[in-house]
PDB file of N, CA and C in Angstrom:
ATOM      1  N   MET Z   1     102.961  90.222  95.412  1.00  0.00           N
ATOM      2  CA  MET Z   1     102.010  89.336  96.113  1.00  0.00           C
ATOM      3  C   MET Z   1     101.985  90.099  97.623  1.00  0.00           C
ATOM      4  N   GLY Z   2     100.508  90.194  97.784  1.00  0.00           N
ATOM      5  CA  GLY Z   2      99.943  90.579  99.003  1.00  0.00           C
ATOM      6  C   GLY Z   2     100.166  89.608 100.381  1.00  0.00           C
ATOM      7  N   TYR Z   3      99.731  90.395 101.364  1.00  0.00           N
ATOM      8  CA  TYR Z   3      99.775  89.424 102.612  1.00  0.00           C
ATOM      9  C   TYR Z   3      98.384  89.365 103.207  1.00  0.00           C
ATOM     10  N   LEU Z   4      98.022  88.059 103.639  1.00  0.00           N
ATOM     11  CA  LEU Z   4      96.904  87.818 104.246  1.00  0.00           C
ATOM     12  C   LEU Z   4      97.007  87.954 105.684  1.00  0.00           C
ATOM     13  N   ILE Z   5      95.757  88.476 106.317  1.00  0.00           N
ATOM     14  CA  ILE Z   5      95.587  88.958 107.760  1.00  0.00           C
ATOM     15  C   ILE Z   5      94.614  87.487 108.183  1.00  0.00           C
ATOM     16  N   LYS Z   6      95.316  87.104 109.367  1.00  0.00           N
ATOM     17  CA  LYS Z   6      94.812  85.815 109.838  1.00  0.00           C
ATOM     18  C   LYS Z   6      93.194  85.997 110.042  1.00  0.00           C
ATOM     19  N   SER Z   7      92.882  86.954 110.396  1.00  0.00           N
ATOM     20  CA  SER Z   7      91.284  87.470 111.081  1.00  0.00           C
ATOM     21  C   SER Z   7      90.459  86.971 109.601  1.00  0.00           C
ATOM     22  N   ASP Z   8      91.120  87.774 108.641  1.00  0.00           N
ATOM     23  CA  ASP Z   8      90.249  87.611 107.263  1.00  0.00           C
ATOM     24  C   ASP Z   8      90.249  86.218 106.630  1.00  0.00           C
ATOM     25  N   VAL Z   9      90.925  85.558 106.708  1.00  0.00           N
ATOM     26  CA  VAL Z   9      91.505  84.043 106.278  1.00  0.00           C
ATOM     27  C   VAL Z   9      90.364  83.293 107.465  1.00  0.00           C
ATOM     28  N   ILE Z  10      90.372  83.280 108.787  1.00  0.00           N
ATOM     29  CA  ILE Z  10      89.345  82.599 109.387  1.00  0.00           C
ATOM     30  C   ILE Z  10      87.847  82.937 109.062  1.00  0.00           C
ATOM     31  N   ASN Z  11      87.909  84.324 108.990  1.00  0.00           N
ATOM     32  CA  ASN Z  11      86.339  84.918 108.803  1.00  0.00           C
ATOM     33  C   ASN Z  11      85.896  83.851 107.256  1.00  0.00           C
ATOM     34  N   ALA Z  12      86.783  84.003 106.182  1.00  0.00           N
ATOM     35  CA  ALA Z  12      86.636  83.364 105.282  1.00  0.00           C
ATOM     36  C   ALA Z  12      86.106  81.772 105.278  1.00  0.00           C
ATOM     37  N   LEU Z  13      86.989  81.260 106.004  1.00  0.00           N
ATOM     38  CA  LEU Z  13      87.030  79.688 106.575  1.00  0.00           C
ATOM     39  C   LEU Z  13      85.277  79.678 106.953  1.00  0.00           C
ATOM     40  N   GLU Z  14      85.028  80.347 107.853  1.00  0.00           N
ATOM     41  CA  GLU Z  14      83.796  80.346 108.477  1.00  0.00           C
ATOM     42  C   GLU Z  14      82.808  80.608 107.740  1.00  0.00           C
ATOM     43  N   GLU Z  15      82.653  81.562 106.772  1.00  0.00           N
ATOM     44  CA  GLU Z  15      81.777  81.554 105.864  1.00  0.00           C
ATOM     45  C   GLU Z  15      81.791  80.490 104.998  1.00  0.00           C
ATOM     46  N   GLY Z  16      82.860  79.794 104.355  1.00  0.00           N
ATOM     47  CA  GLY Z  16      82.758  78.762 103.642  1.00  0.00           C
ATOM     48  C   GLY Z  16      82.422  77.512 104.316  1.00  0.00           C
ATOM     49  N   MET Z  17      82.562  77.408 105.881  1.00  0.00           N
ATOM     50  CA  MET Z  17      81.987  76.258 106.189  1.00  0.00           C
ATOM     51  C   MET Z  17      80.279  76.096 106.348  1.00  0.00           C
ATOM     52  N   GLY Z  18      79.894  77.502 106.602  1.00  0.00           N
ATOM     53  CA  GLY Z  18      78.436  77.737 106.296  1.00  0.00           C
ATOM     54  C   GLY Z  18      78.112  77.621 105.016  1.00  0.00           C
ATOM     55  N   ASN Z  19      78.502  77.901 104.136  1.00  0.00           N
ATOM     56  CA  ASN Z  19      78.108  77.680 102.760  1.00  0.00           C
ATOM     57  C   ASN Z  19      78.115  76.287 102.516  1.00  0.00           C
ATOM     58  N   ALA Z  20      79.206  75.331 102.934  1.00  0.00           N
ATOM     59  CA  ALA Z  20      79.570  73.848 102.259  1.00  0.00           C
ATOM     60  C   ALA Z  20      78.525  73.112 103.312  1.00  0.00           C
ATOM     61  N   MET Z  21      78.010  73.442 104.513  1.00  0.00           N
ATOM     62  CA  MET Z  21      77.306  72.756 105.371  1.00  0.00           C
ATOM     63  C   MET Z  21      75.923  72.804 104.527  1.00  0.00           C
ATOM     64  N   MET Z  22      75.714  73.526 103.801  1.00  0.00           N
ATOM     65  CA  MET Z  22      74.243  73.524 103.154  1.00  0.00           C
ATOM     66  C   MET Z  22      74.130  72.565 101.770  1.00  0.00           C
ATOM     67  N   CYS Z  23      75.448  72.310 101.612  1.00  0.00           N
ATOM     68  CA  CYS Z  23      75.514  70.990 100.574  1.00  0.00           C
ATOM     69  C   CYS Z  23      75.464  69.615 100.845  1.00  0.00           C
ATOM     70  N   TYR Z  24      75.366  69.552 102.153  1.00  0.00           N
ATOM     71  CA  TYR Z  24      75.351  68.192 102.831  1.00  0.00           C
ATOM     72  C   TYR Z  24      74.135  67.663 103.540  1.00  0.00           C
ATOM     73  N   GLU Z  25      73.793  66.674 103.477  1.00  0.00           N
ATOM     74  CA  GLU Z  25      72.657  65.948 104.310  1.00  0.00           C
ATOM     75  C   GLU Z  25      72.789  65.093 105.188  1.00  0.00           C
ATOM     76  N   GLY Z  26      72.295  65.218 106.380  1.00  0.00           N
ATOM     77  CA  GLY Z  26      72.646  64.039 107.722  1.00  0.00           C
ATOM     78  C   GLY Z  26      73.923  64.329 108.292  1.00  0.00           C
ATOM     79  N   LYS Z  27      73.690  64.119 109.632  1.00  0.00           N
ATOM     80  CA  LYS Z  27      74.656  64.626 110.532  1.00  0.00           C
ATOM     81  C   LYS Z  27      75.882  64.239 110.592  1.00  0.00           C
ATOM     82  N   GLU Z  28      76.264  62.876 110.086  1.00  0.00           N
ATOM     83  CA  GLU Z  28      77.719  62.238 109.975  1.00  0.00           C
ATOM     84  C   GLU Z  28      78.547  63.032 108.833  1.00  0.00           C
ATOM     85  N   ARG Z  29      77.876  63.681 108.001  1.00  0.00           N
ATOM     86  CA  ARG Z  29      78.367  64.322 106.792  1.00  0.00           C
ATOM     87  C   ARG Z  29      78.854  65.722 107.423  1.00  0.00           C
ATOM     88  N   LYS Z  30      77.877  66.296 108.051  1.00  0.00           N
ATOM     89  CA  LYS Z  30      77.994  67.444 108.179  1.00  0.00           C
ATOM     90  C   LYS Z  30      78.989  67.559 109.569  1.00  0.00           C
ATOM     91  N   ASP Z  31      79.173  66.789 110.274  1.00  0.00           N
ATOM     92  CA  ASP Z  31      80.122  66.317 111.242  1.00  0.00           C
ATOM     93  C   ASP Z  31      81.699  66.361 110.718  1.00  0.00           C
ATOM     94  N   ILE Z  32      81.591  65.829 109.749  1.00  0.00           N
ATOM     95  CA  ILE Z  32      83.034  65.414 109.026  1.00  0.00           C
ATOM     96  C   ILE Z  32      83.499  66.650 108.456  1.00  0.00           C
ATOM     97  N   VAL Z  33      82.413  67.379 107.932  1.00  0.00           N
ATOM     98  CA  VAL Z  33      82.969  68.726 107.159  1.00  0.00           C
ATOM     99  C   VAL Z  33      83.116  70.006 108.120  1.00  0.00           C
ATOM    100  N   ALA Z  34      82.289  69.985 109.284  1.00  0.00           N
ATOM    101  CA  ALA Z  34      82.923  70.531 110.513  1.00  0.00           C
ATOM    102  C   ALA Z  34      84.214  70.402 111.200  1.00  0.00           C
ATOM    103  N   PHE Z  35      84.646  69.167 111.042  1.00  0.00           N
ATOM    104  CA  PHE Z  35      86.053  68.798 111.717  1.00  0.00           C
ATOM    105  C   PHE Z  35      86.784  69.409 110.786  1.00  0.00           C
ATOM    106  N   CYS Z  36      87.024  69.340 109.421  1.00  0.00           N
ATOM    107  CA  CYS Z  36      87.815  69.477 108.605  1.00  0.00           C
ATOM    108  C   CYS Z  36      87.835  71.091 108.554  1.00  0.00           C
ATOM    109  N   TYR Z  37      87.211  71.820 108.607  1.00  0.00           N
ATOM    110  CA  TYR Z  37      86.999  73.435 109.119  1.00  0.00           C
ATOM    111  C   TYR Z  37      87.501  73.780 109.993  1.00  0.00           C
ATOM    112  N   GLU Z  38      87.048  73.152 111.087  1.00  0.00           N
ATOM    113  CA  GLU Z  38      87.832  73.594 112.278  1.00  0.00           C
ATOM    114  C   GLU Z  38      89.333  73.335 112.485  1.00  0.00           C
ATOM    115  N   SER Z  39      89.393  72.118 111.830  1.00  0.00           N
ATOM    116  CA  SER Z  39      91.051  71.855 112.006  1.00  0.00           C
ATOM    117  C   SER Z  39      91.785  72.970 111.095  1.00  0.00           C
ATOM    118  N   MET Z  40      91.369  73.116 110.164  1.00  0.00           N
ATOM    119  CA  MET Z  40      92.103  74.320 109.507  1.00  0.00           C
ATOM    120  C   MET Z  40      92.146  75.500 110.049  1.00  0.00           C
ATOM    121  N   GLU Z  41      91.034  76.027 110.836  1.00  0.00           N
ATOM    122  CA  GLU Z  41      90.874  77.115 111.400  1.00  0.00           C
ATOM    123  C   GLU Z  41      92.124  77.352 112.743  1.00  0.00           C
ATOM    124  N   ARG Z  42      91.919  75.909 113.262  1.00  0.00           N
ATOM    125  CA  ARG Z  42      92.956  75.923 114.419  1.00  0.00           C
ATOM    126  C   ARG Z  42      94.483  75.929 113.975  1.00  0.00           C
ATOM    127  N   ILE Z  43      94.837  75.341 112.872  1.00  0.00           N
ATOM    128  CA  ILE Z  43      96.210  75.196 112.333  1.00  0.00           C
ATOM    129  C   ILE Z  43      96.356  77.001 112.028  1.00  0.00           C
ATOM    130  N   ILE Z  44      95.366  77.628 111.402  1.00  0.00           N
ATOM    131  CA  ILE Z  44      95.715  78.827 110.940  1.00  0.00           C
ATOM    132  C   ILE Z  44      96.017  79.868 112.237  1.00  0.00           C
ATOM    133  N   GLU Z  45      94.895  79.465 113.146  1.00  0.00           N
ATOM    134  CA  GLU Z  45      95.185  80.348 114.155  1.00  0.00           C
ATOM    135  C   GLU Z  45      96.678  80.077 115.306  1.00  0.00           C
ATOM    136  N   GLU Z  46      97.366  79.219 114.700  1.00  0.00           N
ATOM    137  CA  GLU Z  46      98.805  78.772 115.459  1.00  0.00           C
ATOM    138  C   GLU Z  46      99.689  79.860 114.714  1.00  0.00           C
ATOM    139  N   LEU Z  47      99.426  79.870 113.749  1.00  0.00           N
ATOM    140  CA  LEU Z  47     100.525  80.383 112.846  1.00  0.00           C
ATOM    141  C   LEU Z  47     100.603  81.893 113.185  1.00  0.00           C
ATOM    142  N   PRO Z  48     102.050  82.253 113.306  1.00  0.00           N
ATOM    143  CA  PRO Z  48     102.448  83.837 113.641  1.00  0.00           C
ATOM    144  C   PRO Z  48     101.713  84.834 112.661  1.00  0.00           C
ATOM    145  N   GLN Z  49     101.267  85.960 113.024  1.00  0.00           N
ATOM    146  CA  GLN Z  49     100.920  86.693 111.641  1.00  0.00           C
ATOM    147  C   GLN Z  49     101.941  87.878 111.593  1.00  0.00           C
ATOM    148  N   TYR Z  50     102.278  87.643 110.326  1.00  0.00           N
ATOM    149  CA  TYR Z  50     103.521  88.356 109.746  1.00  0.00           C
ATOM    150  C   TYR Z  50     103.084  89.638 109.579  1.00  0.00           C
ATOM    151  N   TRP Z  51     103.752  90.549 109.873  1.00  0.00           N
ATOM    152  CA  TRP Z  51     103.880  92.307 109.441  1.00  0.00           C
ATOM    153  C   TRP Z  51     105.111  92.543 108.829  1.00  0.00           C
ATOM    154  N   PRO Z  52     105.041  92.959 107.677  1.00  0.00           N
ATOM    155  CA  PRO Z  52     106.228  93.324 106.893  1.00  0.00           C
ATOM    156  C   PRO Z  52     106.865  94.959 107.596  1.00  0.00           C
ATOM    157  N   ASP Z  53     107.923  94.778 107.656  1.00  0.00           N
ATOM    158  CA  ASP Z  53     108.516  96.031 108.400  1.00  0.00           C
ATOM    159  C   ASP Z  53     107.879  97.570 107.660  1.00  0.00           C
ATOM    160  N   ASN Z  54     107.722  97.457 106.573  1.00  0.00           N
ATOM    161  CA  ASN Z  54     107.352  98.770 106.091  1.00  0.00           C
ATOM    162  C   ASN Z  54     105.841  98.949 106.165  1.00  0.00           C
ATOM    163  N   MET Z  55     105.233  98.160 106.957  1.00  0.00           N
ATOM    164  CA  MET Z  55     104.001  98.425 107.422  1.00  0.00           C
ATOM    165  C   MET Z  55     103.905  99.144 108.630  1.00  0.00           C
ATOM    166  N   ARG Z  56     104.850  98.943 109.089  1.00  0.00           N
ATOM    167  CA  ARG Z  56     104.982  99.475 110.472  1.00  0.00           C
ATOM    168  C   ARG Z  56     105.735 100.932 110.693  1.00  0.00           C
ATOM    169  N   GLU Z  57     106.601 101.248 109.329  1.00  0.00           N
ATOM    170  CA  GLU Z  57     107.130 102.476 109.494  1.00  0.00           C
ATOM    171  C   GLU Z  57     106.395 103.714 109.433  1.00  0.00           C
ATOM    172  N   GLY Z  58     105.106 103.743 108.903  1.00  0.00           N
ATOM    173  CA  GLY Z  58     104.420 104.746 108.274  1.00  0.00           C
ATOM    174  C   GLY Z  58     103.117 105.296 109.941  1.00  0.00           C
ATOM    175  N   ILE Z  59     103.539 104.335 110.969  1.00  0.00           N
ATOM    176  CA  ILE Z  59     102.719 104.458 112.064  1.00  0.00           C
ATOM    177  C   ILE Z  59     102.877 105.629 112.982  1.00  0.00           C
ATOM    178  N   SER Z  60     104.292 106.009 113.186  1.00  0.00           N
ATOM    179  CA  SER Z  60     104.626 107.063 114.053  1.00  0.00           C
ATOM    180  C   SER Z  60     104.883 108.219 113.097  1.00  0.00           C
ATOM    181  N   LEU Z  61     103.772 108.981 112.864  1.00  0.00           N
ATOM    182  CA  LEU Z  61     103.678 110.103 112.103  1.00  0.00           C
ATOM    183  C   LEU Z  61     103.488 111.265 113.276  1.00  0.00           C
ATOM    184  N   THR Z  62     104.292 112.465 113.181  1.00  0.00           N
ATOM    185  CA  THR Z  62     104.046 113.695 114.131  1.00  0.00           C
ATOM    186  C   THR Z  62     102.971 114.198 113.498  1.00  0.00           C
ATOM    187  N   PRO Z  63     102.500 115.291 114.299  1.00  0.00           N
ATOM    188  CA  PRO Z  63     101.546 116.164 113.941  1.00  0.00           C
ATOM    189  C   PRO Z  63     102.066 116.794 112.800  1.00  0.00           C
ATOM    190  N   GLU Z  64     103.325 117.467 112.809  1.00  0.00           N
ATOM    191  CA  GLU Z  64     103.646 117.988 111.711  1.00  0.00           C
ATOM    192  C   GLU Z  64     103.803 117.467 110.291  1.00  0.00           C
ATOM    193  N   ASP Z  65     104.125 116.159 110.441  1.00  0.00           N
ATOM    194  CA  ASP Z  65     103.994 115.214 109.447  1.00  0.00           C
ATOM    195  C   ASP Z  65     102.633 115.240 108.790  1.00  0.00           C
ATOM    196  N   ILE Z  66     101.686 114.954 109.661  1.00  0.00           N
ATOM    197  CA  ILE Z  66     100.235 114.864 109.099  1.00  0.00           C
ATOM    198  C   ILE Z  66      99.711 116.241 108.359  1.00  0.00           C
ATOM    199  N   ARG Z  67     100.049 117.379 108.964  1.00  0.00           N
ATOM    200  CA  ARG Z  67      99.737 118.666 108.475  1.00  0.00           C
ATOM    201  C   ARG Z  67     100.470 118.503 107.016  1.00  0.00           C
ATOM    202  N   GLU Z  68     101.693 118.365 107.086  1.00  0.00           N
ATOM    203  CA  GLU Z  68     102.407 118.261 105.636  1.00  0.00           C
ATOM    204  C   GLU Z  68     101.899 117.531 104.817  1.00  0.00           C
ATOM    205  N   LEU Z  69     101.461 116.198 105.126  1.00  0.00           N
ATOM    206  CA  LEU Z  69     100.414 115.473 104.122  1.00  0.00           C
ATOM    207  C   LEU Z  69      99.252 115.779 103.709  1.00  0.00           C
ATOM    208  N   LYS Z  70      98.380 116.565 104.565  1.00  0.00           N
ATOM    209  CA  LYS Z  70      97.381 116.883 104.224  1.00  0.00           C
ATOM    210  C   LYS Z  70      97.452 118.105 103.338  1.00  0.00           C
ATOM    211  N   GLU Z  71      98.338 118.934 103.570  1.00  0.00           N
ATOM    212  CA  GLU Z  71      98.691 119.933 102.649  1.00  0.00           C
ATOM    213  C   GLU Z  71      99.015 119.579 101.324  1.00  0.00           C
ATOM    214  N   ARG Z  72     100.108 118.568 101.156  1.00  0.00           N
ATOM    215  CA  ARG Z  72     100.102 117.864  99.634  1.00  0.00           C
ATOM    216  C   ARG Z  72      99.302 117.319  99.128  1.00  0.00           C
ATOM    217  N   ASP Z  73      98.081 116.807  99.979  1.00  0.00           N
ATOM    218  CA  ASP Z  73      96.951 115.983  99.215  1.00  0.00           C
ATOM    219  C   ASP Z  73      95.999 117.275  98.874  1.00  0.00           C
ATOM    220  N   THR Z  74      96.231 118.433  99.267  1.00  0.00           N
ATOM    221  CA  THR Z  74      95.197 119.426  98.705  1.00  0.00           C
ATOM    222  C   THR Z  74      95.658 119.807  97.346  1.00  0.00           C
ATOM    223  N   ALA Z  75      94.783 119.862  96.480  1.00  0.00           N
ATOM    224  CA  ALA Z  75      94.941 119.867  95.015  1.00  0.00           C
ATOM    225  C   ALA Z  75      95.587 121.523  94.660  1.00  0.00           C
ATOM    226  N   LYS Z  76      96.674 121.566  94.278  1.00  0.00           N
ATOM    227  CA  LYS Z  76      97.120 122.983  93.955  1.00  0.00           C
ATOM    228  C   LYS Z  76      97.473 122.903  92.114  1.00  0.00           C
ATOM    229  N   ALA Z  77      96.902 123.963  91.711  1.00  0.00           N
ATOM    230  CA  ALA Z  77      97.308 124.149  90.185  1.00  0.00           C
ATOM    231  C   ALA Z  77      98.795 124.701  89.898  1.00  0.00           C
ATOM    232  N   PRO Z  78      99.489 123.905  88.958  1.00  0.00           N
ATOM    233  CA  PRO Z  78     100.685 124.305  88.729  1.00  0.00           C
ATOM    234  C   PRO Z  78     100.631 125.322  87.694  1.00  0.00           C
ATOM    235  N   GLU Z  79     101.959 125.847  87.368  1.00  0.00           N
ATOM    236  CA  GLU Z  79     102.153 126.879  86.552  1.00  0.00           C
ATOM    237  C   GLU Z  79     102.159 126.066  85.099  1.00  0.00           C
ATOM    238  N   VAL Z  80     101.591 126.666  84.127  1.00  0.00           N
ATOM    239  CA  VAL Z  80     101.886 125.823  82.773  1.00  0.00           C
ATOM    240  C   VAL Z  80     102.382 126.588  81.648  1.00  0.00           C
ATOM    241  N   PHE Z  81     103.436 126.172  80.863  1.00  0.00           N
ATOM    242  CA  PHE Z  81     104.226 126.784  79.859  1.00  0.00           C
ATOM    243  C   PHE Z  81     104.016 126.232  78.728  1.00  0.00           C
ATOM    244  N   ASN Z  82     103.571 127.048  77.592  1.00  0.00           N
ATOM    245  CA  ASN Z  82     103.188 126.532  76.519  1.00  0.00           C
ATOM    246  C   ASN Z  82     102.503 125.498  76.211  1.00  0.00           C
ATOM    247  N   GLY Z  83     101.493 125.090  77.220  1.00  0.00           N
ATOM    248  CA  GLY Z  83     100.570 124.264  77.161  1.00  0.00           C
ATOM    249  C   GLY Z  83     101.380 122.859  77.619  1.00  0.00           C
ATOM    250  N   HIS Z  84     102.449 122.662  77.480  1.00  0.00           N
ATOM    251  CA  HIS Z  84     103.214 121.323  77.735  1.00  0.00           C
ATOM    252  C   HIS Z  84     103.882 121.151  78.890  1.00  0.00           C
ATOM    253  N   TRP Z  85     104.729 122.058  79.482  1.00  0.00           N
ATOM    254  CA  TRP Z  85     105.417 121.973  80.346  1.00  0.00           C
ATOM    255  C   TRP Z  85     104.877 122.644  81.553  1.00  0.00           C
ATOM    256  N   TYR Z  86     105.125 122.113  82.906  1.00  0.00           N
ATOM    257  CA  TYR Z  86     104.382 122.719  84.072  1.00  0.00           C
ATOM    258  C   TYR Z  86     105.293 122.940  85.007  1.00  0.00           C
ATOM    259  N   LYS Z  87     105.192 123.278  86.246  1.00  0.00           N
ATOM    260  CA  LYS Z  87     106.049 123.768  87.290  1.00  0.00           C
ATOM    261  C   LYS Z  87     105.334 123.227  88.660  1.00  0.00           C
ATOM    262  N   CYS Z  88     105.552 122.407  89.209  1.00  0.00           N
ATOM    263  CA  CYS Z  88     105.158 122.217  90.623  1.00  0.00           C
ATOM    264  C   CYS Z  88     104.788 123.330  91.432  1.00  0.00           C
ATOM    265  N   PRO Z  89     103.778 123.431  92.215  1.00  0.00           N
ATOM    266  CA  PRO Z  89     103.584 124.473  92.960  1.00  0.00           C
ATOM    267  C   PRO Z  89     104.389 124.340  94.466  1.00  0.00           C
ATOM    268  N   LYS Z  90     104.708 123.002  94.571  1.00  0.00           N
ATOM    269  CA  LYS Z  90     105.164 122.670  96.038  1.00  0.00           C
ATOM    270  C   LYS Z  90     106.805 123.131  95.817  1.00  0.00           C
ATOM    271  N   CYS Z  91     107.153 121.876  95.010  1.00  0.00           N
ATOM    272  CA  CYS Z  91     109.055 121.733  94.972  1.00  0.00           C
ATOM    273  C   CYS Z  91     109.279 122.736  93.787  1.00  0.00           C
ATOM    274  N   GLY Z  92     108.604 122.982  92.974  1.00  0.00           N
ATOM    275  CA  GLY Z  92     109.324 123.608  91.748  1.00  0.00           C
ATOM    276  C   GLY Z  92     109.631 122.963  90.740  1.00  0.00           C
ATOM    277  N   MET Z  93     109.531 121.590  90.801  1.00  0.00           N
ATOM    278  CA  MET Z  93     109.805 120.653  89.604  1.00  0.00           C
ATOM    279  C   MET Z  93     109.242 120.811  88.204  1.00  0.00           C
ATOM    280  N   TYR Z  94     109.788 121.168  87.221  1.00  0.00           N
ATOM    281  CA  TYR Z  94     109.637 121.260  85.858  1.00  0.00           C
ATOM    282  C   TYR Z  94     109.130 120.119  85.195  1.00  0.00           C
ATOM    283  N   ALA Z  95     108.134 119.620  84.476  1.00  0.00           N
ATOM    284  CA  ALA Z  95     107.861 118.288  84.038  1.00  0.00           C
ATOM    285  C   ALA Z  95     107.043 118.882  82.717  1.00  0.00           C
ATOM    286  N   GLY Z  96     107.260 118.009  81.791  1.00  0.00           N
ATOM    287  CA  GLY Z  96     106.428 117.818  80.595  1.00  0.00           C
ATOM    288  C   GLY Z  96     105.717 116.667  80.142  1.00  0.00           C
ATOM    289  N   GLY Z  97     105.005 116.664  79.011  1.00  0.00           N
ATOM    290  CA  GLY Z  97     104.531 115.473  78.477  1.00  0.00           C
ATOM    291  C   GLY Z  97     103.136 115.438  79.231  1.00  0.00           C
ATOM    292  N   LEU Z  98     102.467 114.003  79.583  1.00  0.00           N
ATOM    293  CA  LEU Z  98     101.593 113.645  80.110  1.00  0.00           C
ATOM    294  C   LEU Z  98     100.918 114.716  81.446  1.00  0.00           C
ATOM    295  N   LYS Z  99      99.759 115.215  81.756  1.00  0.00           N
ATOM    296  CA  LYS Z  99      99.525 115.971  82.886  1.00  0.00           C
ATOM    297  C   LYS Z  99      98.898 114.602  83.921  1.00  0.00           C
ATOM    298  N   GLY Z 100      99.715 114.432  84.996  1.00  0.00           N
ATOM    299  CA  GLY Z 100      99.512 113.456  85.889  1.00  0.00           C
ATOM    300  C   GLY Z 100      98.681 114.236  87.077  1.00  0.00           C
ATOM    301  N   ASN Z 101      98.168 113.441  88.021  1.00  0.00           N
ATOM    302  CA  ASN Z 101      97.416 114.074  88.999  1.00  0.00           C
ATOM    303  C   ASN Z 101      98.433 114.322  90.353  1.00  0.00           C
ATOM    304  N   PHE Z 102      99.619 114.081  90.238  1.00  0.00           N
ATOM    305  CA  PHE Z 102     100.448 114.153  91.154  1.00  0.00           C
ATOM    306  C   PHE Z 102     101.979 114.399  90.753  1.00  0.00           C
ATOM    307  N   CYS Z 103     102.469 115.470  91.436  1.00  0.00           N
ATOM    308  CA  CYS Z 103     103.994 115.715  90.960  1.00  0.00           C
ATOM    309  C   CYS Z 103     105.075 114.311  91.166  1.00  0.00           C
ATOM    310  N   HIS Z 104     105.729 114.214  90.301  1.00  0.00           N
ATOM    311  CA  HIS Z 104     106.798 113.054  90.437  1.00  0.00           C
ATOM    312  C   HIS Z 104     107.664 113.095  91.181  1.00  0.00           C
ATOM    313  N   ARG Z 105     108.315 114.289  91.673  1.00  0.00           N
ATOM    314  CA  ARG Z 105     108.908 114.425  92.746  1.00  0.00           C
ATOM    315  C   ARG Z 105     108.814 114.314  94.323  1.00  0.00           C
ATOM    316  N   CYS Z 106     107.604 115.201  94.352  1.00  0.00           N
ATOM    317  CA  CYS Z 106     107.204 115.484  95.957  1.00  0.00           C
ATOM    318  C   CYS Z 106     105.887 115.058  96.384  1.00  0.00           C
ATOM    319  N   GLY Z 107     105.007 114.502  95.088  1.00  0.00           N
ATOM    320  CA  GLY Z 107     103.799 114.052  95.412  1.00  0.00           C
ATOM    321  C   GLY Z 107     102.728 115.088  95.573  1.00  0.00           C
ATOM    322  N   GLN Z 108     102.785 116.254  95.220  1.00  0.00           N
ATOM    323  CA  GLN Z 108     101.923 117.413  95.441  1.00  0.00           C
ATOM    324  C   GLN Z 108     100.809 116.743  94.356  1.00  0.00           C
ATOM    325  N   ARG Z 109      99.494 116.777  94.967  1.00  0.00           N
ATOM    326  CA  ARG Z 109      98.329 116.694  94.207  1.00  0.00           C
ATOM    327  C   ARG Z 109      97.975 117.917  93.637  1.00  0.00           C
ATOM    328  N   LEU Z 110      97.832 117.769  92.073  1.00  0.00           N
ATOM    329  CA  LEU Z 110      97.966 118.661  91.243  1.00  0.00           C
ATOM    330  C   LEU Z 110      96.359 119.122  90.617  1.00  0.00           C
ATOM    331  N   LYS Z 111      95.689 120.126  90.363  1.00  0.00           N
ATOM    332  CA  LYS Z 111      94.564 120.598  89.955  1.00  0.00           C
ATOM    333  C   LYS Z 111      94.725 121.287  88.588  1.00  0.00           C
ATOM    334  N   TRP Z 112      94.245 120.526  87.419  1.00  0.00           N
ATOM    335  CA  TRP Z 112      94.247 121.082  86.330  1.00  0.00           C
ATOM    336  C   TRP Z 112      93.078 121.852  85.973  1.00  0.00           C
ATOM    337  N   GLU Z 113      93.306 123.097  85.207  1.00  0.00           N
ATOM    338  CA  GLU Z 113      92.407 124.048  84.818  1.00  0.00           C
ATOM    339  C   GLU Z 113      91.493 123.487  83.650  1.00  0.00           C
ATOM    340  N   GLU Z 114      90.637 123.370  83.632  1.00  0.00           N
ATOM    341  CA  GLU Z 114      89.736 123.022  82.235  1.00  0.00           C
ATOM    342  C   GLU Z 114      89.836 124.055  81.477  1.00  0.00           C
TER     343      GLU Z 114
END
C-alpha cells in the first residue's frame, strides 16, 4: 500500500468540491456542501505528514554515487554464451534463461543485440 501526500489529498478535495457544487442549486445547499468539504480539509491539514524512513535514505547521495548510478543506467551489452548464458559487463555475474533488462546482482542496464 502506498502513502498519500497531504497536499495531493487537499487538491483532490478542492477539485471534488468544485464538481459537487455544480450538482446543487440554492445558496443553502451549496453552503452545506462547502462546509463539509472545508471541514474535511481542516482535519486533513491538522494531520502530521508521515514520511517513511526509506524515502529519506536516498536523498543524501554523493557526486560519486550519482556518477556510479548514471554509469549503471547506461545500457551495456553482456557477453553471451551459447545463446543462453550471459555475463554482466559490470559485475561479471553469469545468468541464464530469460534476457532481462537489468543484471540481477548489480542492477546494470543491459542492451541486447538483435
